[in-house]
Amino acid sequence: MRLAITGPTSGIGAETFRALVPLCEKVYFLARNPDKAAQEMEKLNPQDQQKVDFIPLDLADLDTVKKAAQKIQESTDKIDVLINNAGGIFPTFEHTKDGFELSFSANHLGHFLLTQLLIPQLLHTGNAKVINVSSEAHRAAKVNFDDLQFENTKYSAFNAYANVKLFNILFTKSLKTHYGDQGLKSYALHPGVVKTNFGKEANGIFKLFWKLATPFMIDANQGARTSIFLAKTQLPDNQNGYYYKNSKPSVPSSEARSEKYRDKLWEKSMELVAPWMG
Ligand SMILES: NC(=O)c1ccc[n+]([C@@H]2O[C@H](COP(=O)([O-])OP(=O)(O)OC[C@H]3O[C@@H](n4cnc5c(N)ncnc54)[C@H](OP(=O)(O)O)[C@@H]3O)[C@@H](O)[C@H]2O)c1
């Protein structure tokens, strides 16, 4: 298996990475923090370390996303599994250096661009998978498609997060629509409510809720199970584009199943990443 994974420096991504490395011939470790990357590498045995290429990537800086895709393309013409795992909840409204709202870029647009740039490598095998780590939070989304990035709507960290987690599912279903007939499989998932670094920077009511929920959370090892299952398992063709929970198909919200929303998000995202696509 040739694997590319974002967010393998912490939590669910780190556990997913560690479980899958032994099954891989090559792993592209896409992360923004080289020190954390080095720490993760040190946990591997020397044989597995040889398989892993650290590639710098900050999903809030699309130049780095483009460079990361180029580095992968220089190294290989095929990827079997891309896991778009990185993400987080961001307490305040911020613009990235590209002028995008931070949560939108780090949770959706960066992965959208990365996946688009890697489509030739993903289509090469005729059976590759894109796995998008979403969340049950998508059910709380309240999206204004005329204001995806909270320019004219009051910013709420949780609302922004719920929206992007809905986008992860819409994007998954769009990938099936656009590339399913060329063999690409795409899946979204909810990992559970997992004790990781997630939510540590949150504020207000969400921070309180997260703190109170901590004793009931599963650990990152358990939280990685559905990602690992999807990466390893050959699934029936009719489950392409599905949303998973506890390693089983689950029905996402009606918004997540809306073809209108799916198409709108795809078109808007394509427009926004166009400067990095050439
Ligand atoms: N924890 C939960 O209960 C839960 C529930 C549902 C869904 N999820 C989803 O699960 C995924 C993993 O989260 P987690 O719980 O494992 O949280 P985590 O421990 O905070 O890990 C998040 C990962 O994303 C990376 N990341 C964040 N912003 C980035 C950026 N701009 N560019 C590149 N990498 C970036 C982080 O890198 P650094 O190490 O450099 O910070 C880290 O590797 C996320 O998509 C999250 O939305 C989590």
mmCIF file of C-alpha atoms and ligand atoms in Angstrom:
data_model
loop_
_atom_site.group_PDB
_atom_site.id
_atom_site.type_symbol
_atom_site.label_atom_id
_atom_site.label_comp_id
_atom_site.label_asym_id
_atom_site.label_seq_id
_atom_site.Cartn_x
_atom_site.Cartn_y
_atom_site.Cartn_z
ATOM 1 C CA MET A 1 0.000 0.000 0.000
ATOM 2 C CA ARG A 2 1.186 3.526 -0.815
ATOM 3 C CA LEU A 3 -0.338 5.823 1.784
ATOM 4 C CA ALA A 4 -0.488 9.609 2.184
ATOM 5 C CA ILE A 5 -1.867 10.916 5.472
ATOM 6 C CA THR A 6 -2.400 14.392 6.932
ATOM 7 C CA GLY A 7 -2.275 15.118 10.655
ATOM 8 C CA PRO A 8 -0.198 12.085 11.668
ATOM 9 C CA THR A 9 1.590 14.046 14.429
ATOM 10 C CA SER A 10 -1.169 13.721 17.018
ATOM 11 C CA GLY A 11 -4.275 11.903 18.194
ATOM 12 C CA ILE A 12 -6.278 9.848 15.718
ATOM 13 C CA GLY A 13 -3.881 10.496 12.827
ATOM 14 C CA ALA A 14 -0.825 9.326 14.787
ATOM 15 C CA GLU A 15 -2.570 6.079 15.766
ATOM 16 C CA THR A 16 -3.808 5.516 12.212
ATOM 17 C CA PHE A 17 -0.320 6.133 10.839
ATOM 18 C CA ARG A 18 1.363 3.757 13.314
ATOM 19 C CA ALA A 19 -1.140 0.979 12.613
ATOM 20 C CA LEU A 20 -0.824 1.256 8.842
ATOM 21 C CA VAL A 21 2.952 1.742 8.368
ATOM 22 C CA PRO A 22 3.734 -1.990 8.735
ATOM 23 C CA LEU A 23 1.254 -2.722 5.914
ATOM 24 C CA CYS A 24 2.737 -0.094 3.576
ATOM 25 C CA GLU A 25 5.575 -0.063 1.094
ATOM 26 C CA LYS A 26 5.630 3.765 1.239
ATOM 27 C CA VAL A 27 4.085 6.439 3.494
ATOM 28 C CA TYR A 28 3.920 10.174 2.843
ATOM 29 C CA PHE A 29 3.743 11.840 6.256
ATOM 30 C CA LEU A 30 2.154 15.230 5.631
ATOM 31 C CA ALA A 31 2.592 17.577 8.582
ATOM 32 C CA ARG A 32 3.396 21.168 9.477
ATOM 33 C CA ASN A 33 5.659 20.536 12.473
ATOM 34 C CA PRO A 34 9.020 18.843 11.699
ATOM 35 C CA ASP A 35 9.872 18.303 15.387
ATOM 36 C CA LYS A 36 6.630 16.433 16.039
ATOM 37 C CA ALA A 37 7.176 14.478 12.821
ATOM 38 C CA ALA A 38 10.647 13.440 13.999
ATOM 39 C CA GLN A 39 9.210 12.300 17.340
ATOM 40 C CA GLU A 40 6.647 10.114 15.564
ATOM 41 C CA MET A 41 9.336 8.586 13.310
ATOM 42 C CA GLU A 42 11.443 7.680 16.346
ATOM 43 C CA LYS A 43 8.603 5.486 17.627
ATOM 44 C CA LEU A 44 8.904 3.248 14.543
ATOM 45 C CA ASN A 45 11.317 0.368 14.084
ATOM 46 C CA PRO A 46 14.209 1.100 11.672
ATOM 47 C CA GLN A 47 12.653 -0.948 8.862
ATOM 48 C CA ASP A 48 9.386 1.022 9.012
ATOM 49 C CA GLN A 49 11.241 4.338 9.330
ATOM 50 C CA GLN A 50 12.752 3.676 5.888
ATOM 51 C CA LYS A 51 9.294 3.641 4.337
ATOM 52 C CA VAL A 52 8.262 7.089 5.564
ATOM 53 C CA ASP A 53 8.867 10.414 3.813
ATOM 54 C CA PHE A 54 8.133 13.528 5.871
ATOM 55 C CA ILE A 55 6.612 16.177 3.635
ATOM 56 C CA PRO A 56 5.911 19.668 5.014
ATOM 57 C CA LEU A 57 2.283 20.715 4.637
ATOM 58 C CA ASP A 58 0.212 23.419 6.294
ATOM 59 C CA LEU A 59 -3.416 23.223 5.250
ATOM 60 C CA ALA A 60 -3.767 26.912 6.080
ATOM 61 C CA ASP A 61 -1.114 27.797 3.469
ATOM 62 C CA LEU A 62 -2.038 26.519 0.021
ATOM 63 C CA ASP A 63 1.451 27.094 -1.450
ATOM 64 C CA THR A 64 2.698 24.382 0.922
ATOM 65 C CA VAL A 65 -0.158 22.097 -0.141
ATOM 66 C CA LYS A 66 0.843 22.498 -3.767
ATOM 67 C CA LYS A 67 4.524 21.896 -2.958
ATOM 68 C CA ALA A 68 3.614 18.798 -0.940
ATOM 69 C CA ALA A 69 1.636 17.374 -3.867
ATOM 70 C CA GLN A 70 4.573 18.096 -6.194
ATOM 71 C CA LYS A 71 6.980 16.273 -3.861
ATOM 72 C CA ILE A 72 4.717 13.231 -3.810
ATOM 73 C CA GLN A 73 4.422 13.340 -7.610
ATOM 74 C CA GLU A 74 8.220 13.444 -7.945
ATOM 75 C CA SER A 75 8.416 10.315 -5.802
ATOM 76 C CA THR A 76 5.572 8.165 -7.145
ATOM 77 C CA ASP A 77 2.989 7.830 -9.885
ATOM 78 C CA LYS A 78 0.509 6.001 -7.682
ATOM 79 C CA ILE A 79 -1.162 6.350 -4.323
ATOM 80 C CA ASP A 80 -3.475 3.663 -2.977
ATOM 81 C CA VAL A 81 -4.866 5.495 0.042
ATOM 82 C CA LEU A 82 -5.073 9.194 0.906
ATOM 83 C CA ILE A 83 -6.313 9.901 4.433
ATOM 84 C CA ASN A 84 -7.422 13.509 4.924
ATOM 85 C CA ASN A 85 -7.341 13.405 8.716
ATOM 86 C CA ALA A 86 -5.913 16.729 9.969
ATOM 87 C CA GLY A 87 -8.289 19.283 11.410
ATOM 88 C CA GLY A 88 -9.404 21.217 14.420
ATOM 89 C CA ILE A 89 -11.760 23.736 15.963
ATOM 90 C CA PHE A 90 -10.544 27.326 15.910
ATOM 91 C CA PRO A 91 -11.752 29.681 18.657
ATOM 92 C CA THR A 92 -11.569 32.995 16.788
ATOM 93 C CA PHE A 93 -12.219 34.243 13.289
ATOM 94 C CA GLU A 94 -8.892 34.477 11.470
ATOM 95 C CA HIS A 95 -7.736 34.822 7.910
ATOM 96 C CA THR A 96 -4.968 32.614 6.535
ATOM 97 C CA LYS A 97 -2.160 34.213 4.550
ATOM 98 C CA ASP A 98 -4.138 33.291 1.415
ATOM 99 C CA GLY A 99 -7.127 35.279 2.733
ATOM 100 C CA PHE A 100 -9.337 32.280 3.596
ATOM 101 C CA GLU A 101 -11.159 31.771 6.892
ATOM 102 C CA LEU A 102 -8.857 29.517 8.945
ATOM 103 C CA SER A 103 -11.296 26.718 9.836
ATOM 104 C CA PHE A 104 -12.501 26.533 6.223
ATOM 105 C CA SER A 105 -8.938 26.287 4.898
ATOM 106 C CA ALA A 106 -7.489 23.914 7.520
ATOM 107 C CA ASN A 107 -10.488 21.553 7.587
ATOM 108 C CA HIS A 108 -11.760 21.674 4.022
ATOM 109 C CA LEU A 109 -10.032 23.725 1.333
ATOM 110 C CA GLY A 110 -6.476 22.475 1.984
ATOM 111 C CA HIS A 111 -7.620 18.858 1.684
ATOM 112 C CA PHE A 112 -9.776 19.701 -1.320
ATOM 113 C CA LEU A 113 -6.711 21.098 -3.119
ATOM 114 C CA LEU A 114 -4.408 18.279 -2.007
ATOM 115 C CA THR A 115 -6.845 15.665 -3.293
ATOM 116 C CA GLN A 116 -7.419 17.455 -6.603
ATOM 117 C CA LEU A 117 -3.664 17.733 -7.207
ATOM 118 C CA LEU A 118 -3.167 14.040 -6.428
ATOM 119 C CA ILE A 119 -6.034 12.802 -8.623
ATOM 120 C CA PRO A 120 -3.676 11.473 -11.361
ATOM 121 C CA GLN A 121 -1.773 9.396 -8.755
ATOM 122 C CA LEU A 122 -5.050 8.223 -7.174
ATOM 123 C CA LEU A 123 -6.584 7.199 -10.500
ATOM 124 C CA HIS A 124 -3.462 5.321 -11.554
ATOM 125 C CA THR A 125 -4.237 2.184 -9.553
ATOM 126 C CA GLY A 126 -7.891 1.991 -10.642
ATOM 127 C CA ASN A 127 -8.906 1.166 -7.073
ATOM 128 C CA ALA A 128 -7.548 3.892 -4.777
ATOM 129 C CA LYS A 129 -9.322 5.336 -1.727
ATOM 130 C CA VAL A 130 -9.735 8.821 -0.295
ATOM 131 C CA ILE A 131 -10.742 8.738 3.368
ATOM 132 C CA ASN A 132 -12.038 11.973 4.897
ATOM 133 C CA VAL A 133 -12.216 12.239 8.683
ATOM 134 C CA SER A 134 -15.493 14.030 9.365
ATOM 135 C CA SER A 135 -17.611 14.119 12.519
ATOM 136 C CA GLU A 136 -21.118 13.690 13.894
ATOM 137 C CA ALA A 137 -20.820 17.454 14.470
ATOM 138 C CA HIS A 138 -21.806 17.771 10.787
ATOM 139 C CA ARG A 139 -25.427 17.328 11.933
ATOM 140 C CA ALA A 140 -25.289 20.760 13.609
ATOM 141 C CA ALA A 141 -24.135 22.565 10.432
ATOM 142 C CA LYS A 142 -25.918 25.761 9.403
ATOM 143 C CA VAL A 143 -24.405 26.687 6.081
ATOM 144 C CA ASN A 144 -24.930 29.889 4.162
ATOM 145 C CA PHE A 145 -23.590 29.017 0.720
ATOM 146 C CA ASP A 146 -23.369 32.725 -0.095
ATOM 147 C CA ASP A 147 -21.063 33.227 2.901
ATOM 148 C CA LEU A 148 -19.078 30.004 3.373
ATOM 149 C CA GLN A 149 -16.282 31.824 5.201
ATOM 150 C CA PHE A 150 -18.207 33.930 7.749
ATOM 151 C CA GLU A 151 -17.414 37.250 6.070
ATOM 152 C CA ASN A 152 -20.924 38.580 6.755
ATOM 153 C CA THR A 153 -22.126 36.095 9.384
ATOM 154 C CA LYS A 154 -21.138 36.227 13.069
ATOM 155 C CA TYR A 155 -18.339 33.685 13.592
ATOM 156 C CA SER A 156 -18.946 30.824 15.991
ATOM 157 C CA ALA A 157 -16.153 28.270 16.407
ATOM 158 C CA PHE A 158 -18.570 25.370 16.739
ATOM 159 C CA ASN A 159 -20.749 26.488 13.824
ATOM 160 C CA ALA A 160 -17.645 26.879 11.632
ATOM 161 C CA TYR A 161 -16.467 23.402 12.697
ATOM 162 C CA ALA A 162 -19.879 21.765 12.132
ATOM 163 C CA ASN A 163 -20.008 23.317 8.663
ATOM 164 C CA VAL A 164 -16.592 22.069 7.572
ATOM 165 C CA LYS A 165 -17.339 18.583 8.865
ATOM 166 C CA LEU A 166 -20.458 18.654 6.652
ATOM 167 C CA PHE A 167 -18.196 19.762 3.784
ATOM 168 C CA ASN A 168 -15.983 16.682 4.381
ATOM 169 C CA ILE A 169 -18.995 14.449 3.664
ATOM 170 C CA LEU A 170 -20.208 16.505 0.699
ATOM 171 C CA PHE A 171 -16.683 16.380 -0.748
ATOM 172 C CA THR A 172 -16.570 12.595 -0.251
ATOM 173 C CA LYS A 173 -19.785 12.194 -2.215
ATOM 174 C CA SER A 174 -18.589 14.587 -4.935
ATOM 175 C CA LEU A 175 -15.428 12.520 -5.397
ATOM 176 C CA LYS A 176 -17.622 9.517 -6.045
ATOM 177 C CA THR A 177 -19.708 11.516 -8.539
ATOM 178 C CA HIS A 178 -16.678 12.832 -10.436
ATOM 179 C CA TYR A 179 -14.239 9.908 -10.240
ATOM 180 C CA GLY A 180 -16.205 6.840 -9.092
ATOM 181 C CA ASP A 181 -16.553 5.544 -12.638
ATOM 182 C CA GLN A 182 -12.736 5.645 -12.944
ATOM 183 C CA GLY A 183 -12.370 3.368 -9.926
ATOM 184 C CA LEU A 184 -11.796 5.916 -7.155
ATOM 185 C CA LYS A 185 -13.421 5.066 -3.823
ATOM 186 C CA SER A 186 -14.126 7.749 -1.242
ATOM 187 C CA TYR A 187 -15.355 7.433 2.324
ATOM 188 C CA ALA A 188 -16.092 9.795 5.198
ATOM 189 C CA LEU A 189 -16.159 8.817 8.849
ATOM 190 C CA HIS A 190 -16.882 9.812 12.400
ATOM 191 C CA PRO A 191 -14.076 8.529 14.666
ATOM 192 C CA GLY A 192 -16.051 8.717 17.933
ATOM 193 C CA VAL A 193 -15.601 11.283 20.681
ATOM 194 C CA VAL A 194 -11.901 10.907 21.236
ATOM 195 C CA LYS A 195 -9.426 12.122 23.868
ATOM 196 C CA THR A 196 -6.770 13.890 21.752
ATOM 197 C CA ASN A 197 -5.391 17.409 21.438
ATOM 198 C CA PHE A 198 -8.665 18.316 19.717
ATOM 199 C CA GLY A 199 -10.598 21.097 21.469
ATOM 200 C CA LYS A 200 -7.676 22.153 23.672
ATOM 201 C CA GLU A 201 -7.639 25.610 22.111
ATOM 202 C CA ALA A 202 -11.413 26.038 22.125
ATOM 203 C CA ASN A 203 -13.100 28.626 24.315
ATOM 204 C CA GLY A 204 -16.523 29.463 25.757
ATOM 205 C CA ILE A 205 -19.316 26.914 26.046
ATOM 206 C CA PHE A 206 -17.606 24.375 23.773
ATOM 207 C CA LYS A 207 -14.514 24.291 25.999
ATOM 208 C CA LEU A 208 -16.689 23.626 29.045
ATOM 209 C CA PHE A 209 -18.683 20.939 27.229
ATOM 210 C CA TRP A 210 -15.459 19.254 26.031
ATOM 211 C CA LYS A 211 -13.957 19.290 29.517
ATOM 212 C CA LEU A 212 -17.078 17.728 31.043
ATOM 213 C CA ALA A 213 -17.146 15.086 28.294
ATOM 214 C CA THR A 214 -13.482 14.089 28.723
ATOM 215 C CA PRO A 215 -14.032 11.216 31.215
ATOM 216 C CA PHE A 216 -16.457 9.566 28.751
ATOM 217 C CA MET A 217 -14.212 9.788 25.701
ATOM 218 C CA ILE A 218 -12.519 6.891 23.959
ATOM 219 C CA ASP A 219 -8.736 6.940 23.523
ATOM 220 C CA ALA A 220 -7.005 7.763 20.239
ATOM 221 C CA ASN A 221 -6.224 4.121 19.597
ATOM 222 C CA GLN A 222 -9.942 3.298 19.534
ATOM 223 C CA GLY A 223 -10.698 6.530 17.676
ATOM 224 C CA ALA A 224 -8.433 5.423 14.819
ATOM 225 C CA ARG A 225 -10.249 2.125 14.265
ATOM 226 C CA THR A 226 -12.698 3.254 11.584
ATOM 227 C CA SER A 227 -9.956 5.033 9.589
ATOM 228 C CA ILE A 228 -7.798 1.898 9.757
ATOM 229 C CA PHE A 229 -10.747 -0.333 8.828
ATOM 230 C CA LEU A 230 -11.543 1.791 5.763
ATOM 231 C CA ALA A 231 -7.898 1.873 4.654
ATOM 232 C CA LYS A 232 -7.451 -1.899 4.975
ATOM 233 C CA THR A 233 -10.790 -3.295 3.884
ATOM 234 C CA GLN A 234 -12.040 -3.963 0.391
ATOM 235 C CA LEU A 235 -15.629 -2.677 0.550
ATOM 236 C CA PRO A 236 -18.559 -3.392 -1.767
ATOM 237 C CA ASP A 237 -18.795 -1.029 -4.749
ATOM 238 C CA ASN A 238 -22.247 0.124 -3.670
ATOM 239 C CA GLN A 239 -20.739 1.635 -0.500
ATOM 240 C CA ASN A 240 -18.594 4.101 -2.455
ATOM 241 C CA GLY A 241 -19.185 7.632 -1.086
ATOM 242 C CA TYR A 242 -20.589 6.355 2.231
ATOM 243 C CA TYR A 243 -20.234 7.818 5.722
ATOM 244 C CA TYR A 244 -19.011 5.389 8.427
ATOM 245 C CA LYS A 245 -19.272 5.167 12.194
ATOM 246 C CA ASN A 246 -17.867 2.310 14.281
ATOM 247 C CA SER A 247 -16.587 0.760 11.017
ATOM 248 C CA LYS A 248 -20.149 0.493 9.688
ATOM 249 C CA PRO A 249 -22.081 2.552 7.165
ATOM 250 C CA SER A 250 -24.193 5.261 8.771
ATOM 251 C CA VAL A 251 -26.733 7.646 7.265
ATOM 252 C CA PRO A 252 -25.485 11.247 7.470
ATOM 253 C CA SER A 253 -27.772 14.297 7.704
ATOM 254 C CA SER A 254 -30.120 15.235 4.875
ATOM 255 C CA GLU A 255 -27.851 18.240 4.116
ATOM 256 C CA ALA A 256 -24.912 15.844 3.718
ATOM 257 C CA ARG A 257 -26.981 13.886 1.171
ATOM 258 C CA SER A 258 -28.057 16.977 -0.785
ATOM 259 C CA GLU A 259 -26.827 16.930 -4.381
ATOM 260 C CA LYS A 260 -27.432 20.671 -4.596
ATOM 261 C CA TYR A 261 -25.098 21.361 -1.636
ATOM 262 C CA ARG A 262 -22.560 18.862 -2.988
ATOM 263 C CA ASP A 263 -22.391 20.597 -6.359
ATOM 264 C CA LYS A 264 -22.341 24.108 -4.880
ATOM 265 C CA LEU A 265 -19.445 23.259 -2.568
ATOM 266 C CA TRP A 266 -17.492 21.602 -5.388
ATOM 267 C CA GLU A 267 -17.951 24.597 -7.709
ATOM 268 C CA LYS A 268 -17.073 27.186 -5.043
ATOM 269 C CA SER A 269 -14.037 25.191 -3.874
ATOM 270 C CA MET A 270 -12.808 24.734 -7.455
ATOM 271 C CA GLU A 271 -13.016 28.508 -7.976
ATOM 272 C CA LEU A 272 -11.105 29.205 -4.751
ATOM 273 C CA VAL A 273 -8.244 26.753 -5.424
ATOM 274 C CA ALA A 274 -7.921 27.640 -9.130
ATOM 275 C CA PRO A 275 -4.740 29.756 -8.589
ATOM 276 C CA TRP A 276 -2.981 26.650 -7.188
ATOM 277 C CA MET A 277 -4.237 24.143 -9.743
ATOM 278 C CA GLY A 278 -2.096 25.162 -12.723
HETATM 279 N N1 LIG B 1 -11.260 14.105 18.849
HETATM 280 C C1 LIG B 1 -12.530 13.933 18.526
HETATM 281 O O1 LIG B 1 -13.392 13.656 19.380
HETATM 282 C C2 LIG B 1 -12.974 14.043 17.102
HETATM 283 C C3 LIG B 1 -14.336 13.800 16.816
HETATM 284 C C4 LIG B 1 -14.762 13.873 15.493
HETATM 285 C C5 LIG B 1 -13.864 14.171 14.491
HETATM 286 N N2 LIG B 1 -12.544 14.423 14.789
HETATM 287 C C6 LIG B 1 -11.647 14.741 13.698
HETATM 288 O O2 LIG B 1 -10.516 13.901 13.759
HETATM 289 C C7 LIG B 1 -9.412 14.512 13.081
HETATM 290 C C8 LIG B 1 -8.153 14.372 13.919
HETATM 291 O O3 LIG B 1 -8.349 15.106 15.112
HETATM 292 P P1 LIG B 1 -7.745 14.647 16.524
HETATM 293 O O4 LIG B 1 -8.899 14.472 17.439
HETATM 294 O O5 LIG B 1 -6.760 13.556 16.350
HETATM 295 O O6 LIG B 1 -7.055 16.023 16.965
HETATM 296 P P2 LIG B 1 -5.524 16.432 17.259
HETATM 297 O O7 LIG B 1 -4.926 15.512 18.244
HETATM 298 O O8 LIG B 1 -5.605 17.880 17.597
HETATM 299 O O9 LIG B 1 -4.820 16.231 15.847
HETATM 300 C C9 LIG B 1 -5.051 17.127 14.798
HETATM 301 C C10 LIG B 1 -3.998 16.934 13.727
HETATM 302 O O10 LIG B 1 -4.259 17.881 12.659
HETATM 303 C C11 LIG B 1 -3.058 18.603 12.394
HETATM 304 N N3 LIG B 1 -3.359 19.947 11.895
HETATM 305 C C12 LIG B 1 -4.162 20.892 12.444
HETATM 306 N N4 LIG B 1 -4.141 22.017 11.699
HETATM 307 C C13 LIG B 1 -3.309 21.771 10.655
HETATM 308 C C14 LIG B 1 -2.854 22.525 9.546
HETATM 309 N N5 LIG B 1 -3.219 23.818 9.356
HETATM 310 N N6 LIG B 1 -2.002 21.949 8.651
HETATM 311 C C15 LIG B 1 -1.586 20.673 8.820
HETATM 312 N N7 LIG B 1 -1.960 19.902 9.860
HETATM 313 C C16 LIG B 1 -2.807 20.445 10.771
HETATM 314 C C17 LIG B 1 -2.361 18.666 13.746
HETATM 315 O O11 LIG B 1 -1.005 19.015 13.551
HETATM 316 P P3 LIG B 1 -0.086 19.550 14.809
HETATM 317 O O12 LIG B 1 0.346 18.322 15.543
HETATM 318 O O13 LIG B 1 1.021 20.259 14.112
HETATM 319 O O14 LIG B 1 -0.967 20.450 15.625
HETATM 320 C C18 LIG B 1 -2.579 17.233 14.231
HETATM 321 O O15 LIG B 1 -1.669 16.344 13.603
HETATM 322 C C19 LIG B 1 -9.847 15.957 12.817
HETATM 323 O O16 LIG B 1 -10.258 16.084 11.464
HETATM 324 C C20 LIG B 1 -11.051 16.135 13.722
HETATM 325 O O17 LIG B 1 -11.964 17.091 13.212
HETATM 326 C C21 LIG B 1 -12.091 14.362 16.064
#
